[in-house]
Structures are given as structure tokens and as C-alpha cells.
């Protein structure tokens, strides 16, 4: 199967009057359709830079990035909902801007709002939603554009701990259910293990790939999927946590 995304020996440095900041070194990995890949690494190692390269805001200095024409959708820390638009009108904003707001797409968005518990809030304003519901609305707005690759940049980190667990569970389950391919960048190791089918561990800056760890749970061996919350309670969870923690802590 063609990967949705492939990075080949990607390197990047920032250049300023103060000198050069080498940020990424020799980064290679690919993502297959339907995979959920999480990237973890210490703060400041180059995770956001990597996402900027993948979405084309920056150009790699070395290597290449192949996205095979895939449409990319984003989910960011802030939900960026427009307070003066109703929830429904927020979720169709992208479609409206792309002149793709037709009956079929409206129906699809209405169905997602109903499936994910927001139908009763469709005509309310974002201020009446909880933090978790706002993130769900933001995700529906992104999914409305039918992206082939979702880039998630620390999407839960602005939320308090309990909400973060709930929303991570919620959003992770929706992405799986919709069969989307996703790349999540996070500094939260537990989040990476509870959501990812693979975890890519980056070193301190300049970020190199220290390890790519496939995540599998015995309870998923029959093809069934544990929810992110169930994964956190599964016996394998703590051993994955320790393995990744050890890699992240070790310098070099
Ligand atoms: P992370 O997302 O892992 O926290 P970033 O990709 O934001 O890391 O940043 C990686 C490194 O690049 C940091 O040391 C940061 O200071 C530096 N950096 C980020 N943006 C710029 C920029 N525009 N100019 C110069 N250096 C930058």
C-alpha cells in the first residue's frame, strides 16, 4: 500500500543573525493509511518544526517529504472556533470557504454532529460548550473537509488534566471510528501510548529518531480496539511508558 506520508532523511536548521540552529537531522519514517502515529520528544527538540515541514510551511534543507497529494487537516491546541458563529456554522466554515457547501456535505456534517453528541448544540454558540465539546466541534470542522492525513499538534494540552483524559479518549475514538490517518505530536508519553499504533521517539535538539516503537496490546490481538482509556488500564501500558521514558530521558 502507498504510504500517506513519507519522510526521507529530512534535515532542517533555522538561520538567523545570531547563527544557525540545527533542529532536525536525518528524519525518516512513513505512515500507512489508517495508522495513528504519535511523535514524542523533549520540549524544544523540533516537533512543531517537523509539522511545519510536513504541512509545507517550511521547506526541508535536506531530504524530501512525499505526501502523495494527500489533503491535510489540522487540530491545534486552541480550537479557534469563531464565537459569533453557531456551532453548526463553525463546523461548515472550511467547506464554505472552499465553496464546497452543498446538500451532501451539509448532511455529512449534521450526521457527525449527531453521532458525536452535538446535535442539540448545533444552533448554540461556542461559549455554551464545554472545553471537550469545543474540541469535538473543532475536529468535526476538520473532518468535514475529508482530510486524508490529520496533523494533531498537542491538541489537548490547553485542557486541565481530567478533561484532557476525557477529550483525548473522545477524539482518539472518533478518529479511529472515521478510519483517519493521523500524526499526533505530544510531550505527553501516556497520551502517545493510549492513542498511537506506533510511537516515534525524538532526541533532544537537533532531533533525530531515537526509536520507533510499535504499540500492541494483547487484548487487541483479535483485531478489536481498546479505547484510549482502556489502553491506559491494560497490563502492557506501564512497560511501554517505562521504555519510552528511558529513551526520552537519556541524552544523546
Ligand atoms: P518543539 O515543538 O519540540 O517544542 P520547536 O520545533 O518549536 O520544538 O523548536 C525547535 C527549536 O528550534 C527550538 O530550539 C526553538 O528555539 C528553535 N526555533 C523554533 N522556531 C524558530 C525560528 N523561527 N527561528 C529560530 N529558531 C527557532
CSV table of C-alpha atoms and ligand atoms in Angstrom, one decimal:
chain,number,residue,atom,x,y,z
A,1,UNK,CA,0.0,0.0,0.0
A,2,UNK,CA,1.2,3.5,-0.8
A,3,UNK,CA,2.1,5.4,2.4
A,4,UNK,CA,0.1,8.6,3.0
A,5,UNK,CA,3.2,10.3,4.1
A,6,UNK,CA,6.9,9.5,3.7
A,7,UNK,CA,9.9,11.4,5.0
A,8,UNK,CA,13.3,10.6,3.6
A,9,UNK,CA,16.4,11.8,5.5
A,10,UNK,CA,14.9,15.1,6.3
A,11,UNK,CA,17.1,17.8,7.9
A,12,UNK,CA,16.3,21.4,8.9
A,13,UNK,CA,18.1,24.3,10.5
A,14,UNK,CA,16.9,27.8,11.4
A,15,UNK,CA,19.2,30.6,10.2
A,16,UNK,CA,19.2,34.0,11.9
A,17,UNK,CA,21.7,36.8,12.5
A,18,UNK,CA,22.7,35.0,15.7
A,19,UNK,CA,23.7,31.9,13.8
A,20,UNK,CA,22.3,28.6,12.9
A,21,UNK,CA,20.0,26.4,15.0
A,22,UNK,CA,20.2,22.9,13.7
A,23,UNK,CA,16.7,21.5,14.5
A,24,UNK,CA,16.1,18.2,12.6
A,25,UNK,CA,18.6,15.6,11.5
A,26,UNK,CA,18.1,12.7,9.2
A,27,UNK,CA,14.4,12.1,10.0
A,28,UNK,CA,12.9,9.2,8.0
A,29,UNK,CA,9.6,7.4,8.5
A,30,UNK,CA,6.4,6.7,6.7
A,31,UNK,CA,2.8,6.4,7.6
A,32,UNK,CA,0.4,3.9,6.1
A,33,UNK,CA,-3.3,4.6,5.5
A,34,UNK,CA,-5.3,4.2,8.7
A,35,UNK,CA,-2.3,4.4,11.0
A,36,UNK,CA,-2.2,6.6,14.1
A,37,UNK,CA,1.4,7.6,14.7
A,38,UNK,CA,2.5,9.6,17.8
A,39,UNK,CA,5.7,11.6,18.0
A,40,UNK,CA,7.2,12.3,21.4
A,41,UNK,CA,10.3,14.2,22.3
A,42,UNK,CA,11.6,16.7,24.8
A,43,UNK,CA,10.3,20.3,24.7
A,44,UNK,CA,12.2,22.4,22.1
A,45,UNK,CA,13.5,19.4,20.2
A,46,UNK,CA,11.8,20.2,16.9
A,47,UNK,CA,8.4,18.6,17.0
A,48,UNK,CA,6.5,21.7,15.7
A,49,UNK,CA,9.2,22.3,13.1
A,50,UNK,CA,8.6,18.8,11.8
A,51,UNK,CA,4.8,19.5,11.5
A,52,UNK,CA,5.6,22.8,9.7
A,53,UNK,CA,7.7,20.9,7.2
A,54,UNK,CA,5.0,18.3,6.7
A,55,UNK,CA,2.3,20.8,6.0
A,56,UNK,CA,4.6,22.8,3.7
A,57,UNK,CA,5.0,26.0,5.8
A,58,UNK,CA,8.8,25.3,5.8
A,59,UNK,CA,10.9,23.5,3.1
A,60,UNK,CA,13.3,20.8,4.1
A,61,UNK,CA,17.0,21.7,3.7
A,62,UNK,CA,18.0,18.1,3.3
A,63,UNK,CA,16.0,15.1,2.2
A,64,UNK,CA,12.4,15.0,0.9
A,65,UNK,CA,8.8,14.8,2.1
A,66,UNK,CA,6.3,12.9,0.0
A,67,UNK,CA,2.6,13.4,0.8
A,68,UNK,CA,1.3,11.9,-2.5
A,69,UNK,CA,-1.2,14.7,-2.9
A,70,UNK,CA,-3.0,13.9,0.4
A,71,UNK,CA,-5.3,16.6,1.8
A,72,UNK,CA,-4.1,17.6,5.2
A,73,UNK,CA,-6.3,18.6,8.2
A,74,UNK,CA,-5.1,20.1,11.4
A,75,UNK,CA,-6.1,20.1,15.0
A,76,UNK,CA,-4.3,22.5,17.2
A,77,UNK,CA,-4.0,23.4,20.9
A,78,UNK,CA,-6.6,26.1,20.6
A,79,UNK,CA,-9.9,25.2,18.9
A,80,UNK,CA,-10.1,28.5,17.0
A,81,UNK,CA,-13.9,28.4,17.0
A,82,UNK,CA,-15.5,31.7,16.0
A,83,UNK,CA,-17.6,32.9,18.9
A,84,UNK,CA,-20.1,34.8,16.7
A,85,UNK,CA,-20.9,31.8,14.6
A,86,UNK,CA,-23.2,28.9,15.8
A,87,UNK,CA,-21.6,25.5,16.3
A,88,UNK,CA,-23.0,24.3,13.0
A,89,UNK,CA,-21.8,27.3,11.1
A,90,UNK,CA,-18.3,26.8,12.7
A,91,UNK,CA,-18.2,23.2,11.6
A,92,UNK,CA,-19.0,24.1,8.0
A,93,UNK,CA,-16.7,27.1,7.8
A,94,UNK,CA,-13.9,25.3,5.9
A,95,UNK,CA,-16.5,23.9,3.4
A,96,UNK,CA,-18.0,27.4,3.0
A,97,UNK,CA,-14.6,28.9,2.3
A,98,UNK,CA,-13.7,26.2,-0.2
A,99,UNK,CA,-17.1,26.7,-1.9
A,100,UNK,CA,-18.0,23.1,-1.2
A,101,UNK,CA,-21.0,23.7,1.0
A,102,UNK,CA,-23.6,21.6,-0.8
A,103,UNK,CA,-26.5,19.4,0.4
A,104,UNK,CA,-24.4,16.3,0.6
A,105,UNK,CA,-21.7,17.9,2.7
A,106,UNK,CA,-24.2,19.6,5.0
A,107,UNK,CA,-25.8,16.3,5.6
A,108,UNK,CA,-22.5,14.7,6.4
A,109,UNK,CA,-21.7,17.4,8.9
A,110,UNK,CA,-25.1,17.2,10.5
A,111,UNK,CA,-24.7,13.4,10.8
A,112,UNK,CA,-21.3,13.9,12.5
A,113,UNK,CA,-22.8,16.4,14.9
A,114,UNK,CA,-25.5,13.9,15.8
A,115,UNK,CA,-23.1,10.9,16.0
A,116,UNK,CA,-20.8,12.8,18.3
A,117,UNK,CA,-23.4,14.3,20.6
A,118,UNK,CA,-23.5,17.9,19.4
A,119,UNK,CA,-26.8,17.9,17.5
A,120,UNK,CA,-28.6,19.7,20.3
A,121,UNK,CA,-25.9,22.4,20.3
A,122,UNK,CA,-25.8,22.9,16.5
A,123,UNK,CA,-27.6,26.2,16.8
A,124,UNK,CA,-25.9,27.4,20.0
A,125,UNK,CA,-22.8,29.5,20.2
A,126,UNK,CA,-19.4,28.0,21.1
A,127,UNK,CA,-19.5,29.8,24.5
A,128,UNK,CA,-22.2,27.4,25.7
A,129,UNK,CA,-19.9,24.3,25.0
A,130,UNK,CA,-17.5,22.7,27.5
A,131,UNK,CA,-13.8,22.6,26.6
A,132,UNK,CA,-14.2,19.0,25.5
A,133,UNK,CA,-17.2,19.7,23.3
A,134,UNK,CA,-15.4,22.6,21.7
A,135,UNK,CA,-12.5,20.3,20.7
A,136,UNK,CA,-15.1,17.9,19.3
A,137,UNK,CA,-16.7,20.7,17.2
A,138,UNK,CA,-13.2,21.7,16.0
A,139,UNK,CA,-12.5,18.1,15.0
A,140,UNK,CA,-15.8,17.9,13.1
A,141,UNK,CA,-14.9,21.1,11.3
A,142,UNK,CA,-11.6,19.5,10.3
A,143,UNK,CA,-13.2,16.1,9.3
A,144,UNK,CA,-15.8,18.0,7.2
A,145,UNK,CA,-13.0,18.7,4.7
A,146,UNK,CA,-12.4,14.9,4.4
A,147,UNK,CA,-8.6,15.1,5.1
A,148,UNK,CA,-6.5,12.1,4.2
A,149,UNK,CA,-4.0,13.0,6.9
A,150,UNK,CA,-4.7,14.6,10.2
A,151,UNK,CA,-1.9,16.5,11.9
A,152,UNK,CA,-2.6,16.9,15.7
A,153,UNK,CA,-0.3,19.4,17.4
A,154,UNK,CA,-0.6,19.0,21.2
A,155,UNK,CA,-4.4,19.3,20.7
A,156,UNK,CA,-5.3,18.5,24.4
A,157,UNK,CA,-2.5,20.4,26.2
A,158,UNK,CA,-4.6,23.5,26.9
A,159,UNK,CA,-7.1,21.4,28.9
A,160,UNK,CA,-7.0,20.6,32.6
A,161,UNK,CA,-5.9,17.0,33.4
A,162,UNK,CA,-9.2,15.3,33.8
A,163,UNK,CA,-10.7,17.0,30.7
A,164,UNK,CA,-7.6,16.1,28.8
A,165,UNK,CA,-8.1,12.4,29.6
A,166,UNK,CA,-11.7,12.5,28.6
A,167,UNK,CA,-11.1,14.6,25.4
A,168,UNK,CA,-8.1,12.5,24.4
A,169,UNK,CA,-10.3,9.4,24.7
A,170,UNK,CA,-13.1,11.0,22.8
A,171,UNK,CA,-11.1,12.5,20.0
A,172,UNK,CA,-9.0,9.4,19.6
A,173,UNK,CA,-12.1,7.2,19.3
A,174,UNK,CA,-13.7,9.5,16.8
A,175,UNK,CA,-10.5,9.5,14.6
A,176,UNK,CA,-10.3,5.7,14.7
A,177,UNK,CA,-14.0,5.3,14.0
A,178,UNK,CA,-13.7,7.6,11.0
A,179,UNK,CA,-10.7,5.5,9.8
A,180,UNK,CA,-8.5,8.5,9.6
A,181,UNK,CA,-4.7,8.5,9.3
A,182,UNK,CA,-3.2,10.7,12.0
A,183,UNK,CA,0.1,12.1,13.2
A,184,UNK,CA,0.0,13.3,16.8
A,185,UNK,CA,2.8,15.4,18.3
A,186,UNK,CA,2.8,15.5,22.0
A,187,UNK,CA,5.1,15.7,25.0
A,188,UNK,CA,2.7,13.5,27.0
A,189,UNK,CA,4.0,9.9,26.8
A,190,UNK,CA,0.8,8.4,28.2
A,191,UNK,CA,-1.2,10.2,25.5
A,192,UNK,CA,1.1,8.8,22.8
A,193,UNK,CA,0.8,5.2,24.1
A,194,UNK,CA,-3.0,5.4,24.6
A,195,UNK,CA,-3.6,6.7,21.1
A,196,UNK,CA,-0.8,5.5,18.9
A,197,UNK,CA,-0.2,2.4,16.8
A,198,UNK,CA,3.4,3.4,16.7
A,199,UNK,CA,5.4,5.9,18.8
A,200,UNK,CA,8.3,7.8,17.3
A,201,UNK,CA,10.8,9.0,19.9
A,202,UNK,CA,12.9,12.0,19.1
A,203,UNK,CA,16.1,13.0,20.8
A,204,UNK,CA,17.0,16.4,22.2
A,205,UNK,CA,17.7,19.1,19.5
A,206,UNK,CA,18.8,18.6,16.8
A,207,UNK,CA,16.1,16.0,16.8
A,208,UNK,CA,17.0,12.6,15.5
A,209,UNK,CA,14.8,9.5,15.6
A,210,UNK,CA,16.0,7.5,18.7
A,211,UNK,CA,13.5,4.7,18.3
A,212,UNK,CA,10.2,3.8,16.6
A,213,UNK,CA,8.2,1.6,18.9
A,214,UNK,CA,5.2,-0.4,17.6
A,215,UNK,CA,2.4,-0.4,20.3
A,216,UNK,CA,0.3,-3.5,20.6
A,217,UNK,CA,-1.9,-4.8,23.4
A,218,UNK,CA,-2.8,-8.5,23.8
A,219,UNK,CA,-6.4,-7.5,24.2
A,220,UNK,CA,-6.3,-6.1,20.6
A,221,UNK,CA,-4.8,-9.3,19.2
A,222,UNK,CA,-8.2,-10.4,17.8
A,223,UNK,CA,-8.4,-7.2,15.8
A,224,UNK,CA,-10.6,-5.4,18.3
A,225,UNK,CA,-9.7,-2.0,19.5
A,226,UNK,CA,-9.3,-0.9,23.1
A,227,UNK,CA,-10.4,2.7,23.8
A,228,UNK,CA,-7.6,5.0,24.8
A,229,UNK,CA,-8.8,4.8,28.4
A,230,UNK,CA,-8.9,1.0,28.3
A,231,UNK,CA,-5.3,1.0,27.0
A,232,UNK,CA,-4.2,3.1,30.0
A,233,UNK,CA,-5.5,0.3,32.2
A,234,UNK,CA,-4.1,-2.6,30.2
A,235,UNK,CA,-1.1,-4.6,31.7
A,236,UNK,CA,1.3,-3.6,28.9
A,237,UNK,CA,0.8,0.1,29.4
A,238,UNK,CA,3.4,0.7,32.1
A,239,UNK,CA,6.1,-1.2,30.4
A,240,UNK,CA,5.7,0.9,27.3
A,241,UNK,CA,5.7,4.0,29.5
A,242,UNK,CA,9.0,3.0,31.1
A,243,UNK,CA,10.6,2.1,27.7
A,244,UNK,CA,9.7,5.5,26.2
A,245,UNK,CA,10.5,7.4,29.4
A,246,UNK,CA,14.0,5.8,29.5
A,247,UNK,CA,14.6,6.8,25.8
A,248,UNK,CA,13.4,10.4,26.3
A,249,UNK,CA,15.5,10.9,29.4
A,250,UNK,CA,18.7,9.6,28.0
A,251,UNK,CA,20.8,12.3,26.4
A,252,UNK,CA,22.4,11.6,23.1
B,1,LIG,P1,9.1,21.6,20.0
B,1,LIG,O1,7.8,21.7,19.2
B,1,LIG,O2,9.6,20.2,20.1
B,1,LIG,O3,9.0,22.2,21.4
B,1,LIG,P2,10.1,23.6,18.0
B,1,LIG,O4,10.1,22.9,16.7
B,1,LIG,O5,9.1,24.6,18.3
B,1,LIG,O6,10.2,22.5,19.2
B,1,LIG,O7,11.6,24.3,18.1
B,1,LIG,C1,12.8,23.6,17.9
B,1,LIG,C2,14.0,24.5,18.1
B,1,LIG,O8,14.0,25.5,17.1
B,1,LIG,C3,13.9,25.3,19.4
B,1,LIG,O9,15.2,25.4,20.0
B,1,LIG,C4,13.5,26.7,19.0
B,1,LIG,O10,14.0,27.7,19.8
B,1,LIG,C5,14.0,26.8,17.6
B,1,LIG,N1,13.2,27.6,16.7
B,1,LIG,C6,11.8,27.4,16.5
B,1,LIG,N2,11.4,28.4,15.7
B,1,LIG,C7,12.4,29.2,15.3
B,1,LIG,C8,12.6,30.3,14.5
B,1,LIG,N3,11.6,30.8,13.8
B,1,LIG,N4,13.9,30.8,14.4
B,1,LIG,C9,14.9,30.3,15.1
B,1,LIG,N5,14.8,29.2,15.9
B,1,LIG,C10,13.6,28.7,16.0
